[in-house]
């Protein structure tokens, strides 16, 4: 709190343009004192942080934080940080992110479903060879993770006719989606699943899930889309599965090391589509309102809407 008794919010967003966020907060909450990471003022005055890609140790100085808000949906960069201790972490849940992810997942699934890479190769050789794809209703698409992003993606895929299977930690029902859970459920989901989308939160339980063992349980020639986190994927296992033909194609938006190194084989692999962690963006115009509403809740001694459950890790 500043000397006038106002709540203080620090924008510690690295690698994103903080300016539109500052404008949105200034409009929505003129009573909140906004600070930039370059001039945070006395650390003990900071009540809240909106955080993204904060370097290790970068939050240690702020000992009186009431909450840290993640600018993105994934909170793996905040949960368990020694410089945050027990500070409550709030996930970003915003329609702009979900909409962006639905668009990206539909685009990627349809690229695989409709052989976009094959036609690009044919065009380069001026080859006129049509290939009849199966109908969406005859194609099984699996979505790992049915949360705030996976749920809308699974529903949208079902909406355009795919046979959609979803995998969640716990049983749930989602219209048009056959839901599986647990280890046995994953095996059943993978059987006959020709296009697999990973939208899981990154936790110790889900790290490395996309590995040789999982690829072997997909039908030969399946496609993999990773929009979760790079650490979900064992990169060497994917390269081996692509080389053997077990996996026919992959669309990857997230990587173990970002930016992807210039000499990484994914860049030039003929069966891999690389995008630079750009599947979905949080738009300040809508998302800042969520943060402000939660600040108001916390100031009124209420619980913020999407508080991270540390035992689950998201
Ligand atoms: C992006 O990676 C996000 O977590 O929103």
PDB file of C-alpha atoms and ligand atoms in Angstrom:
ATOM      1  CA  UNK A   1       0.000   0.000   0.000  1.00  0.00           C
ATOM      2  CA  UNK A   2       1.343   3.457  -0.785  1.00  0.00           C
ATOM      3  CA  UNK A   3       1.478   6.360   1.628  1.00  0.00           C
ATOM      4  CA  UNK A   4      -2.003   7.481   0.460  1.00  0.00           C
ATOM      5  CA  UNK A   5      -3.462   4.089   1.398  1.00  0.00           C
ATOM      6  CA  UNK A   6      -3.887   2.935  -2.220  1.00  0.00           C
ATOM      7  CA  UNK A   7      -3.271  -0.653  -3.325  1.00  0.00           C
ATOM      8  CA  UNK A   8      -0.070  -0.944  -5.372  1.00  0.00           C
ATOM      9  CA  UNK A   9       0.167  -3.189  -8.437  1.00  0.00           C
ATOM     10  CA  UNK A  10       3.531  -3.923 -10.031  1.00  0.00           C
ATOM     11  CA  UNK A  11       3.621  -4.872 -13.713  1.00  0.00           C
ATOM     12  CA  UNK A  12       6.461  -7.362 -13.932  1.00  0.00           C
ATOM     13  CA  UNK A  13       5.794  -8.678 -17.430  1.00  0.00           C
ATOM     14  CA  UNK A  14       8.928  -9.573 -19.355  1.00  0.00           C
ATOM     15  CA  UNK A  15       8.906 -10.115 -23.103  1.00  0.00           C
ATOM     16  CA  UNK A  16       5.452  -8.557 -23.511  1.00  0.00           C
ATOM     17  CA  UNK A  17       4.495  -4.956 -24.098  1.00  0.00           C
ATOM     18  CA  UNK A  18       3.399  -3.680 -20.677  1.00  0.00           C
ATOM     19  CA  UNK A  19       2.073  -0.416 -22.100  1.00  0.00           C
ATOM     20  CA  UNK A  20      -1.449  -1.617 -23.065  1.00  0.00           C
ATOM     21  CA  UNK A  21      -1.764  -3.235 -19.655  1.00  0.00           C
ATOM     22  CA  UNK A  22      -0.812   0.002 -17.945  1.00  0.00           C
ATOM     23  CA  UNK A  23      -3.420   1.856 -20.042  1.00  0.00           C
ATOM     24  CA  UNK A  24      -6.124  -0.709 -19.257  1.00  0.00           C
ATOM     25  CA  UNK A  25      -5.439  -0.604 -15.510  1.00  0.00           C
ATOM     26  CA  UNK A  26      -5.274   3.191 -15.461  1.00  0.00           C
ATOM     27  CA  UNK A  27      -8.735   3.316 -17.070  1.00  0.00           C
ATOM     28  CA  UNK A  28     -10.343   0.539 -15.037  1.00  0.00           C
ATOM     29  CA  UNK A  29      -8.835   1.255 -11.660  1.00  0.00           C
ATOM     30  CA  UNK A  30      -7.505   4.800 -11.295  1.00  0.00           C
ATOM     31  CA  UNK A  31      -7.430   4.191  -7.545  1.00  0.00           C
ATOM     32  CA  UNK A  32      -4.780   1.469  -7.921  1.00  0.00           C
ATOM     33  CA  UNK A  33      -1.182   2.746  -7.915  1.00  0.00           C
ATOM     34  CA  UNK A  34       0.563   1.154 -10.913  1.00  0.00           C
ATOM     35  CA  UNK A  35       4.288   0.616 -10.916  1.00  0.00           C
ATOM     36  CA  UNK A  36       6.552  -0.577 -13.701  1.00  0.00           C
ATOM     37  CA  UNK A  37       9.326  -3.123 -13.186  1.00  0.00           C
ATOM     38  CA  UNK A  38      11.921  -0.424 -13.988  1.00  0.00           C
ATOM     39  CA  UNK A  39      10.690   1.879 -11.174  1.00  0.00           C
ATOM     40  CA  UNK A  40       8.858  -0.232  -8.582  1.00  0.00           C
ATOM     41  CA  UNK A  41       9.477   2.184  -5.688  1.00  0.00           C
ATOM     42  CA  UNK A  42       9.809   0.889  -2.115  1.00  0.00           C
ATOM     43  CA  UNK A  43       9.380  -2.928  -2.302  1.00  0.00           C
ATOM     44  CA  UNK A  44       7.299  -3.062   0.880  1.00  0.00           C
ATOM     45  CA  UNK A  45       4.616  -0.943  -0.780  1.00  0.00           C
ATOM     46  CA  UNK A  46       3.906  -3.538  -3.477  1.00  0.00           C
ATOM     47  CA  UNK A  47       0.676  -5.458  -2.770  1.00  0.00           C
ATOM     48  CA  UNK A  48       0.149  -7.229  -6.086  1.00  0.00           C
ATOM     49  CA  UNK A  49       2.226  -8.292  -9.058  1.00  0.00           C
ATOM     50  CA  UNK A  50       1.055  -9.080 -12.571  1.00  0.00           C
ATOM     51  CA  UNK A  51       3.817 -11.434 -13.612  1.00  0.00           C
ATOM     52  CA  UNK A  52       5.148 -12.997 -16.787  1.00  0.00           C
ATOM     53  CA  UNK A  53       8.584 -14.509 -17.425  1.00  0.00           C
ATOM     54  CA  UNK A  54      10.010 -12.950 -14.273  1.00  0.00           C
ATOM     55  CA  UNK A  55      13.657 -14.079 -13.949  1.00  0.00           C
ATOM     56  CA  UNK A  56      14.497 -16.366 -11.024  1.00  0.00           C
ATOM     57  CA  UNK A  57      14.721 -14.426  -7.774  1.00  0.00           C
ATOM     58  CA  UNK A  58      13.080 -11.367  -9.344  1.00  0.00           C
ATOM     59  CA  UNK A  59      10.223 -11.317  -6.833  1.00  0.00           C
ATOM     60  CA  UNK A  60      12.272 -11.822  -3.676  1.00  0.00           C
ATOM     61  CA  UNK A  61      12.283  -8.143  -2.691  1.00  0.00           C
ATOM     62  CA  UNK A  62       8.483  -7.997  -2.409  1.00  0.00           C
ATOM     63  CA  UNK A  63       7.901  -9.397   1.052  1.00  0.00           C
ATOM     64  CA  UNK A  64       4.392  -8.026   1.620  1.00  0.00           C
ATOM     65  CA  UNK A  65       2.605  -9.336  -1.446  1.00  0.00           C
ATOM     66  CA  UNK A  66      -1.060 -10.225  -1.101  1.00  0.00           C
ATOM     67  CA  UNK A  67      -1.195 -12.073  -4.429  1.00  0.00           C
ATOM     68  CA  UNK A  68       0.630 -12.620  -7.695  1.00  0.00           C
ATOM     69  CA  UNK A  69      -1.440 -12.687 -10.881  1.00  0.00           C
ATOM     70  CA  UNK A  70      -0.223 -14.709 -13.828  1.00  0.00           C
ATOM     71  CA  UNK A  71      -0.507 -12.869 -17.131  1.00  0.00           C
ATOM     72  CA  UNK A  72      -0.915 -16.225 -18.863  1.00  0.00           C
ATOM     73  CA  UNK A  73      -2.995 -19.322 -18.291  1.00  0.00           C
ATOM     74  CA  UNK A  74      -0.008 -21.460 -17.322  1.00  0.00           C
ATOM     75  CA  UNK A  75       1.307 -20.886 -13.823  1.00  0.00           C
ATOM     76  CA  UNK A  76       4.255 -23.294 -13.934  1.00  0.00           C
ATOM     77  CA  UNK A  77       6.578 -20.256 -13.951  1.00  0.00           C
ATOM     78  CA  UNK A  78       5.142 -19.087 -10.622  1.00  0.00           C
ATOM     79  CA  UNK A  79       4.169 -22.167  -8.619  1.00  0.00           C
ATOM     80  CA  UNK A  80       6.956 -23.385  -6.364  1.00  0.00           C
ATOM     81  CA  UNK A  81       9.230 -20.377  -6.881  1.00  0.00           C
ATOM     82  CA  UNK A  82      11.458 -19.902  -3.828  1.00  0.00           C
ATOM     83  CA  UNK A  83      11.171 -16.110  -4.196  1.00  0.00           C
ATOM     84  CA  UNK A  84       7.386 -16.290  -3.765  1.00  0.00           C
ATOM     85  CA  UNK A  85       7.094 -18.633  -0.798  1.00  0.00           C
ATOM     86  CA  UNK A  86       3.450 -19.044   0.162  1.00  0.00           C
ATOM     87  CA  UNK A  87       2.173 -15.955  -1.684  1.00  0.00           C
ATOM     88  CA  UNK A  88      -1.193 -16.797  -3.298  1.00  0.00           C
ATOM     89  CA  UNK A  89      -0.953 -17.216  -7.077  1.00  0.00           C
ATOM     90  CA  UNK A  90      -3.941 -16.445  -9.307  1.00  0.00           C
ATOM     91  CA  UNK A  91      -4.351 -18.024 -12.755  1.00  0.00           C
ATOM     92  CA  UNK A  92      -5.406 -15.985 -15.769  1.00  0.00           C
ATOM     93  CA  UNK A  93      -8.780 -17.119 -17.015  1.00  0.00           C
ATOM     94  CA  UNK A  94      -9.977 -14.877 -19.809  1.00  0.00           C
ATOM     95  CA  UNK A  95     -12.131 -15.310 -22.872  1.00  0.00           C
ATOM     96  CA  UNK A  96      -9.430 -13.743 -25.081  1.00  0.00           C
ATOM     97  CA  UNK A  97      -7.018 -16.552 -24.255  1.00  0.00           C
ATOM     98  CA  UNK A  98      -9.612 -19.276 -24.714  1.00  0.00           C
ATOM     99  CA  UNK A  99     -10.753 -17.824 -28.042  1.00  0.00           C
ATOM    100  CA  UNK A 100      -7.180 -17.595 -29.319  1.00  0.00           C
ATOM    101  CA  UNK A 101      -6.487 -21.173 -28.309  1.00  0.00           C
ATOM    102  CA  UNK A 102      -9.676 -22.463 -29.935  1.00  0.00           C
ATOM    103  CA  UNK A 103      -8.647 -20.757 -33.187  1.00  0.00           C
ATOM    104  CA  UNK A 104      -5.134 -22.186 -33.059  1.00  0.00           C
ATOM    105  CA  UNK A 105      -6.244 -25.718 -32.192  1.00  0.00           C
ATOM    106  CA  UNK A 106      -8.941 -25.746 -34.889  1.00  0.00           C
ATOM    107  CA  UNK A 107      -6.410 -24.456 -37.436  1.00  0.00           C
ATOM    108  CA  UNK A 108      -3.846 -27.087 -36.448  1.00  0.00           C
ATOM    109  CA  UNK A 109      -6.243 -30.028 -36.280  1.00  0.00           C
ATOM    110  CA  UNK A 110      -7.714 -29.070 -39.642  1.00  0.00           C
ATOM    111  CA  UNK A 111      -4.245 -28.728 -41.192  1.00  0.00           C
ATOM    112  CA  UNK A 112      -3.552 -32.331 -40.231  1.00  0.00           C
ATOM    113  CA  UNK A 113      -7.056 -33.547 -41.026  1.00  0.00           C
ATOM    114  CA  UNK A 114      -6.988 -31.949 -44.502  1.00  0.00           C
ATOM    115  CA  UNK A 115      -3.348 -32.763 -45.397  1.00  0.00           C
ATOM    116  CA  UNK A 116      -2.180 -29.138 -45.658  1.00  0.00           C
ATOM    117  CA  UNK A 117       1.507 -30.126 -45.526  1.00  0.00           C
ATOM    118  CA  UNK A 118       1.069 -32.691 -48.279  1.00  0.00           C
ATOM    119  CA  UNK A 119      -0.624 -30.162 -50.562  1.00  0.00           C
ATOM    120  CA  UNK A 120       2.135 -27.613 -49.862  1.00  0.00           C
ATOM    121  CA  UNK A 121       4.725 -30.188 -50.927  1.00  0.00           C
ATOM    122  CA  UNK A 122       2.672 -31.035 -54.014  1.00  0.00           C
ATOM    123  CA  UNK A 123       2.280 -27.391 -54.963  1.00  0.00           C
ATOM    124  CA  UNK A 124       6.048 -26.907 -54.757  1.00  0.00           C
ATOM    125  CA  UNK A 125       6.313 -29.637 -57.429  1.00  0.00           C
ATOM    126  CA  UNK A 126       3.212 -28.500 -59.377  1.00  0.00           C
ATOM    127  CA  UNK A 127       1.533 -31.833 -58.669  1.00  0.00           C
ATOM    128  CA  UNK A 128      -2.237 -32.060 -59.133  1.00  0.00           C
ATOM    129  CA  UNK A 129      -3.157 -35.023 -56.926  1.00  0.00           C
ATOM    130  CA  UNK A 130      -6.345 -34.822 -54.841  1.00  0.00           C
ATOM    131  CA  UNK A 131      -6.558 -36.947 -51.672  1.00  0.00           C
ATOM    132  CA  UNK A 132      -9.965 -37.731 -50.195  1.00  0.00           C
ATOM    133  CA  UNK A 133      -9.840 -37.169 -46.428  1.00  0.00           C
ATOM    134  CA  UNK A 134     -12.070 -39.066 -44.013  1.00  0.00           C
ATOM    135  CA  UNK A 135     -15.111 -37.162 -42.773  1.00  0.00           C
ATOM    136  CA  UNK A 136     -14.590 -35.420 -39.438  1.00  0.00           C
ATOM    137  CA  UNK A 137     -17.114 -37.798 -37.917  1.00  0.00           C
ATOM    138  CA  UNK A 138     -14.770 -40.678 -38.739  1.00  0.00           C
ATOM    139  CA  UNK A 139     -11.697 -39.010 -37.240  1.00  0.00           C
ATOM    140  CA  UNK A 140     -10.843 -39.351 -33.564  1.00  0.00           C
ATOM    141  CA  UNK A 141      -9.236 -36.302 -31.982  1.00  0.00           C
ATOM    142  CA  UNK A 142      -7.954 -36.493 -28.398  1.00  0.00           C
ATOM    143  CA  UNK A 143      -7.561 -33.467 -26.163  1.00  0.00           C
ATOM    144  CA  UNK A 144      -5.345 -33.911 -23.106  1.00  0.00           C
ATOM    145  CA  UNK A 145      -6.551 -31.437 -20.496  1.00  0.00           C
ATOM    146  CA  UNK A 146     -10.130 -30.229 -20.285  1.00  0.00           C
ATOM    147  CA  UNK A 147      -9.586 -27.054 -18.299  1.00  0.00           C
ATOM    148  CA  UNK A 148     -10.246 -23.436 -19.186  1.00  0.00           C
ATOM    149  CA  UNK A 149      -8.502 -23.856 -22.560  1.00  0.00           C
ATOM    150  CA  UNK A 150      -8.806 -27.580 -23.301  1.00  0.00           C
ATOM    151  CA  UNK A 151     -12.533 -27.633 -22.556  1.00  0.00           C
ATOM    152  CA  UNK A 152     -13.494 -24.964 -25.140  1.00  0.00           C
ATOM    153  CA  UNK A 153     -11.129 -26.547 -27.708  1.00  0.00           C
ATOM    154  CA  UNK A 154     -12.680 -29.985 -27.231  1.00  0.00           C
ATOM    155  CA  UNK A 155     -16.171 -28.482 -27.553  1.00  0.00           C
ATOM    156  CA  UNK A 156     -15.229 -26.556 -30.709  1.00  0.00           C
ATOM    157  CA  UNK A 157     -13.760 -29.700 -32.302  1.00  0.00           C
ATOM    158  CA  UNK A 158     -16.927 -31.602 -31.431  1.00  0.00           C
ATOM    159  CA  UNK A 159     -18.899 -28.697 -32.892  1.00  0.00           C
ATOM    160  CA  UNK A 160     -17.376 -29.228 -36.339  1.00  0.00           C
ATOM    161  CA  UNK A 161     -18.086 -32.914 -36.207  1.00  0.00           C
ATOM    162  CA  UNK A 162     -14.948 -34.711 -34.976  1.00  0.00           C
ATOM    163  CA  UNK A 163     -15.157 -37.687 -32.653  1.00  0.00           C
ATOM    164  CA  UNK A 164     -13.630 -35.979 -29.664  1.00  0.00           C
ATOM    165  CA  UNK A 165     -12.120 -37.656 -26.637  1.00  0.00           C
ATOM    166  CA  UNK A 166     -10.901 -35.657 -23.673  1.00  0.00           C
ATOM    167  CA  UNK A 167      -8.630 -36.566 -20.796  1.00  0.00           C
ATOM    168  CA  UNK A 168      -8.993 -34.942 -17.401  1.00  0.00           C
ATOM    169  CA  UNK A 169      -7.621 -35.556 -13.924  1.00  0.00           C
ATOM    170  CA  UNK A 170     -11.064 -36.278 -12.563  1.00  0.00           C
ATOM    171  CA  UNK A 171     -14.347 -37.435 -14.144  1.00  0.00           C
ATOM    172  CA  UNK A 172     -16.489 -34.724 -15.684  1.00  0.00           C
ATOM    173  CA  UNK A 173     -19.028 -34.363 -18.418  1.00  0.00           C
ATOM    174  CA  UNK A 174     -18.675 -32.209 -21.508  1.00  0.00           C
ATOM    175  CA  UNK A 175     -21.367 -32.377 -24.199  1.00  0.00           C
ATOM    176  CA  UNK A 176     -20.146 -34.050 -27.401  1.00  0.00           C
ATOM    177  CA  UNK A 177     -16.897 -35.180 -25.786  1.00  0.00           C
ATOM    178  CA  UNK A 178     -16.121 -38.678 -24.507  1.00  0.00           C
ATOM    179  CA  UNK A 179     -14.227 -38.045 -21.296  1.00  0.00           C
ATOM    180  CA  UNK A 180     -11.484 -40.313 -19.925  1.00  0.00           C
ATOM    181  CA  UNK A 181      -9.433 -39.962 -16.775  1.00  0.00           C
ATOM    182  CA  UNK A 182      -6.561 -41.622 -14.974  1.00  0.00           C
ATOM    183  CA  UNK A 183      -3.841 -43.852 -16.425  1.00  0.00           C
ATOM    184  CA  UNK A 184      -6.261 -46.479 -17.744  1.00  0.00           C
ATOM    185  CA  UNK A 185      -8.371 -43.741 -19.297  1.00  0.00           C
ATOM    186  CA  UNK A 186      -5.337 -42.357 -21.124  1.00  0.00           C
ATOM    187  CA  UNK A 187      -4.616 -45.740 -22.740  1.00  0.00           C
ATOM    188  CA  UNK A 188      -8.191 -45.962 -23.945  1.00  0.00           C
ATOM    189  CA  UNK A 189      -8.150 -42.398 -25.265  1.00  0.00           C
ATOM    190  CA  UNK A 190      -4.974 -43.055 -27.256  1.00  0.00           C
ATOM    191  CA  UNK A 191      -6.344 -46.156 -28.996  1.00  0.00           C
ATOM    192  CA  UNK A 192      -7.287 -45.095 -32.507  1.00  0.00           C
ATOM    193  CA  UNK A 193      -6.660 -41.395 -31.747  1.00  0.00           C
ATOM    194  CA  UNK A 194      -5.272 -39.941 -34.976  1.00  0.00           C
ATOM    195  CA  UNK A 195      -4.797 -36.356 -33.836  1.00  0.00           C
ATOM    196  CA  UNK A 196      -3.685 -35.644 -30.284  1.00  0.00           C
ATOM    197  CA  UNK A 197      -3.720 -32.169 -28.717  1.00  0.00           C
ATOM    198  CA  UNK A 198      -1.861 -31.469 -25.461  1.00  0.00           C
ATOM    199  CA  UNK A 199      -3.349 -28.678 -23.377  1.00  0.00           C
ATOM    200  CA  UNK A 200      -2.392 -29.928 -19.945  1.00  0.00           C
ATOM    201  CA  UNK A 201      -1.037 -27.751 -17.169  1.00  0.00           C
ATOM    202  CA  UNK A 202       2.638 -28.482 -16.545  1.00  0.00           C
ATOM    203  CA  UNK A 203       3.041 -30.307 -13.231  1.00  0.00           C
ATOM    204  CA  UNK A 204       5.409 -33.054 -12.041  1.00  0.00           C
ATOM    205  CA  UNK A 205       2.682 -35.545 -13.089  1.00  0.00           C
ATOM    206  CA  UNK A 206       2.378 -34.286 -16.659  1.00  0.00           C
ATOM    207  CA  UNK A 207       6.027 -33.411 -17.489  1.00  0.00           C
ATOM    208  CA  UNK A 208       7.391 -35.725 -20.175  1.00  0.00           C
ATOM    209  CA  UNK A 209       3.994 -37.320 -20.854  1.00  0.00           C
ATOM    210  CA  UNK A 210       4.431 -36.974 -24.625  1.00  0.00           C
ATOM    211  CA  UNK A 211       7.145 -39.600 -24.896  1.00  0.00           C
ATOM    212  CA  UNK A 212       8.010 -42.720 -26.899  1.00  0.00           C
ATOM    213  CA  UNK A 213       5.695 -44.871 -24.812  1.00  0.00           C
ATOM    214  CA  UNK A 214       2.710 -42.597 -25.498  1.00  0.00           C
ATOM    215  CA  UNK A 215       3.529 -42.247 -29.209  1.00  0.00           C
ATOM    216  CA  UNK A 216       3.656 -46.050 -29.479  1.00  0.00           C
ATOM    217  CA  UNK A 217       0.091 -46.251 -28.152  1.00  0.00           C
ATOM    218  CA  UNK A 218      -1.243 -43.949 -30.883  1.00  0.00           C
ATOM    219  CA  UNK A 219      -2.182 -45.471 -34.224  1.00  0.00           C
ATOM    220  CA  UNK A 220       0.653 -45.388 -36.759  1.00  0.00           C
ATOM    221  CA  UNK A 221       0.720 -42.076 -38.635  1.00  0.00           C
ATOM    222  CA  UNK A 222      -0.990 -40.033 -35.915  1.00  0.00           C
ATOM    223  CA  UNK A 223      -0.346 -36.296 -35.497  1.00  0.00           C
ATOM    224  CA  UNK A 224       0.617 -34.489 -32.319  1.00  0.00           C
ATOM    225  CA  UNK A 225      -0.139 -30.877 -31.432  1.00  0.00           C
ATOM    226  CA  UNK A 226       1.571 -29.440 -28.370  1.00  0.00           C
ATOM    227  CA  UNK A 227       0.195 -26.194 -27.030  1.00  0.00           C
ATOM    228  CA  UNK A 228       0.770 -27.000 -23.358  1.00  0.00           C
ATOM    229  CA  UNK A 229       4.379 -26.508 -22.349  1.00  0.00           C
ATOM    230  CA  UNK A 230       7.623 -27.608 -23.938  1.00  0.00           C
ATOM    231  CA  UNK A 231       8.393 -29.850 -20.969  1.00  0.00           C
ATOM    232  CA  UNK A 232       5.356 -32.023 -21.739  1.00  0.00           C
ATOM    233  CA  UNK A 233       7.236 -33.304 -24.755  1.00  0.00           C
ATOM    234  CA  UNK A 234      10.343 -35.467 -24.875  1.00  0.00           C
ATOM    235  CA  UNK A 235      11.759 -33.854 -28.004  1.00  0.00           C
ATOM    236  CA  UNK A 236      14.162 -36.679 -28.908  1.00  0.00           C
ATOM    237  CA  UNK A 237      11.304 -39.201 -28.658  1.00  0.00           C
ATOM    238  CA  UNK A 238       9.180 -37.150 -31.035  1.00  0.00           C
ATOM    239  CA  UNK A 239      12.019 -36.873 -33.558  1.00  0.00           C
ATOM    240  CA  UNK A 240      12.503 -40.658 -33.393  1.00  0.00           C
ATOM    241  CA  UNK A 241       8.747 -41.268 -33.780  1.00  0.00           C
ATOM    242  CA  UNK A 242       8.653 -38.910 -36.792  1.00  0.00           C
ATOM    243  CA  UNK A 243      11.627 -40.676 -38.366  1.00  0.00           C
ATOM    244  CA  UNK A 244      10.033 -44.092 -37.909  1.00  0.00           C
ATOM    245  CA  UNK A 245       6.675 -42.893 -39.255  1.00  0.00           C
ATOM    246  CA  UNK A 246       4.863 -43.766 -36.008  1.00  0.00           C
ATOM    247  CA  UNK A 247       4.030 -40.052 -35.798  1.00  0.00           C
ATOM    248  CA  UNK A 248       3.333 -38.476 -39.196  1.00  0.00           C
ATOM    249  CA  UNK A 249       3.333 -34.826 -38.233  1.00  0.00           C
ATOM    250  CA  UNK A 250       3.552 -32.415 -35.327  1.00  0.00           C
ATOM    251  CA  UNK A 251       2.518 -28.853 -34.665  1.00  0.00           C
ATOM    252  CA  UNK A 252       4.521 -27.342 -31.830  1.00  0.00           C
ATOM    253  CA  UNK A 253       3.980 -23.953 -30.239  1.00  0.00           C
ATOM    254  CA  UNK A 254       5.955 -24.489 -27.023  1.00  0.00           C
ATOM    255  CA  UNK A 255       9.467 -25.772 -26.440  1.00  0.00           C
ATOM    256  CA  UNK A 256      11.828 -26.848 -23.712  1.00  0.00           C
ATOM    257  CA  UNK A 257      14.026 -23.833 -24.485  1.00  0.00           C
ATOM    258  CA  UNK A 258      12.384 -20.709 -25.862  1.00  0.00           C
ATOM    259  CA  UNK A 259      13.189 -19.130 -28.233  1.00  0.00           C
ATOM    260  CA  UNK A 260      13.893 -22.358 -30.094  1.00  0.00           C
ATOM    261  CA  UNK A 261      17.630 -22.496 -30.920  1.00  0.00           C
ATOM    262  CA  UNK A 262      18.463 -21.638 -34.538  1.00  0.00           C
ATOM    263  CA  UNK A 263      20.041 -25.072 -35.047  1.00  0.00           C
ATOM    264  CA  UNK A 264      17.161 -27.051 -33.546  1.00  0.00           C
ATOM    265  CA  UNK A 265      16.027 -29.830 -35.921  1.00  0.00           C
ATOM    266  CA  UNK A 266      12.343 -28.896 -35.457  1.00  0.00           C
ATOM    267  CA  UNK A 267      12.829 -25.700 -37.511  1.00  0.00           C
ATOM    268  CA  UNK A 268      13.613 -27.556 -40.706  1.00  0.00           C
ATOM    269  CA  UNK A 269      11.891 -30.890 -40.141  1.00  0.00           C
ATOM    270  CA  UNK A 270       9.528 -31.487 -43.087  1.00  0.00           C
ATOM    271  CA  UNK A 271       6.820 -32.902 -40.813  1.00  0.00           C
ATOM    272  CA  UNK A 272       6.946 -30.280 -38.072  1.00  0.00           C
ATOM    273  CA  UNK A 273       5.137 -26.950 -37.933  1.00  0.00           C
ATOM    274  CA  UNK A 274       6.779 -24.524 -35.496  1.00  0.00           C
ATOM    275  CA  UNK A 275       5.110 -21.417 -34.100  1.00  0.00           C
ATOM    276  CA  UNK A 276       6.833 -19.128 -31.553  1.00  0.00           C
ATOM    277  CA  UNK A 277       4.663 -19.650 -28.429  1.00  0.00           C
ATOM    278  CA  UNK A 278       1.962 -17.689 -30.165  1.00  0.00           C
ATOM    279  CA  UNK A 279      -1.100 -19.905 -29.980  1.00  0.00           C
ATOM    280  CA  UNK A 280      -3.053 -17.629 -27.645  1.00  0.00           C
ATOM    281  CA  UNK A 281      -2.511 -14.178 -26.196  1.00  0.00           C
ATOM    282  CA  UNK A 282      -4.034 -12.552 -23.155  1.00  0.00           C
ATOM    283  CA  UNK A 283      -5.684  -9.324 -24.262  1.00  0.00           C
ATOM    284  CA  UNK A 284      -5.371  -6.542 -21.680  1.00  0.00           C
ATOM    285  CA  UNK A 285      -8.700  -5.022 -22.758  1.00  0.00           C
ATOM    286  CA  UNK A 286     -10.606  -7.937 -21.211  1.00  0.00           C
ATOM    287  CA  UNK A 287      -8.063  -9.525 -18.894  1.00  0.00           C
ATOM    288  CA  UNK A 288      -7.129  -6.446 -16.846  1.00  0.00           C
ATOM    289  CA  UNK A 289     -10.748  -6.331 -15.660  1.00  0.00           C
ATOM    290  CA  UNK A 290     -10.338  -9.833 -14.191  1.00  0.00           C
ATOM    291  CA  UNK A 291      -7.262  -8.743 -12.258  1.00  0.00           C
ATOM    292  CA  UNK A 292      -8.985  -5.601 -10.994  1.00  0.00           C
ATOM    293  CA  UNK A 293     -12.038  -7.611  -9.887  1.00  0.00           C
ATOM    294  CA  UNK A 294      -9.775  -9.973  -7.962  1.00  0.00           C
ATOM    295  CA  UNK A 295      -7.871  -7.109  -6.355  1.00  0.00           C
ATOM    296  CA  UNK A 296     -11.235  -5.750  -5.181  1.00  0.00           C
ATOM    297  CA  UNK A 297     -12.116  -9.186  -3.813  1.00  0.00           C
ATOM    298  CA  UNK A 298      -8.864  -9.525  -1.935  1.00  0.00           C
ATOM    299  CA  UNK A 299      -9.133  -5.984  -0.571  1.00  0.00           C
ATOM    300  CA  UNK A 300     -12.598  -6.963   0.723  1.00  0.00           C
ATOM    301  CA  UNK A 301     -11.041 -10.072   2.381  1.00  0.00           C
ATOM    302  CA  UNK A 302     -12.568 -12.412  -0.178  1.00  0.00           C
ATOM    303  CA  UNK A 303     -10.876 -15.161  -2.166  1.00  0.00           C
ATOM    304  CA  UNK A 304      -9.775 -14.390  -5.747  1.00  0.00           C
ATOM    305  CA  UNK A 305     -11.605 -16.275  -8.482  1.00  0.00           C
ATOM    306  CA  UNK A 306      -8.951 -18.610  -9.834  1.00  0.00           C
ATOM    307  CA  UNK A 307      -6.614 -19.161  -6.949  1.00  0.00           C
ATOM    308  CA  UNK A 308      -3.965 -21.777  -7.718  1.00  0.00           C
ATOM    309  CA  UNK A 309      -4.227 -24.953  -5.691  1.00  0.00           C
ATOM    310  CA  UNK A 310      -0.603 -25.658  -4.770  1.00  0.00           C
ATOM    311  CA  UNK A 311      -1.272 -29.336  -4.139  1.00  0.00           C
ATOM    312  CA  UNK A 312      -2.441 -29.723  -7.772  1.00  0.00           C
ATOM    313  CA  UNK A 313       0.132 -27.307  -9.141  1.00  0.00           C
ATOM    314  CA  UNK A 314      -2.340 -25.194 -11.135  1.00  0.00           C
TER     315      UNK A 314
HETATM  316  C1  LIG B   1       0.831 -18.999 -22.325  1.00  0.00           C
HETATM  317  O1  LIG B   1       1.705 -19.776 -22.462  1.00  0.00           O
HETATM  318  C2  LIG B   1      -0.054 -19.004 -21.213  1.00  0.00           C
HETATM  319  O2  LIG B   1       0.218 -19.697 -20.233  1.00  0.00           O
HETATM  320  O3  LIG B   1      -1.067 -18.299 -21.263  1.00  0.00           O
END
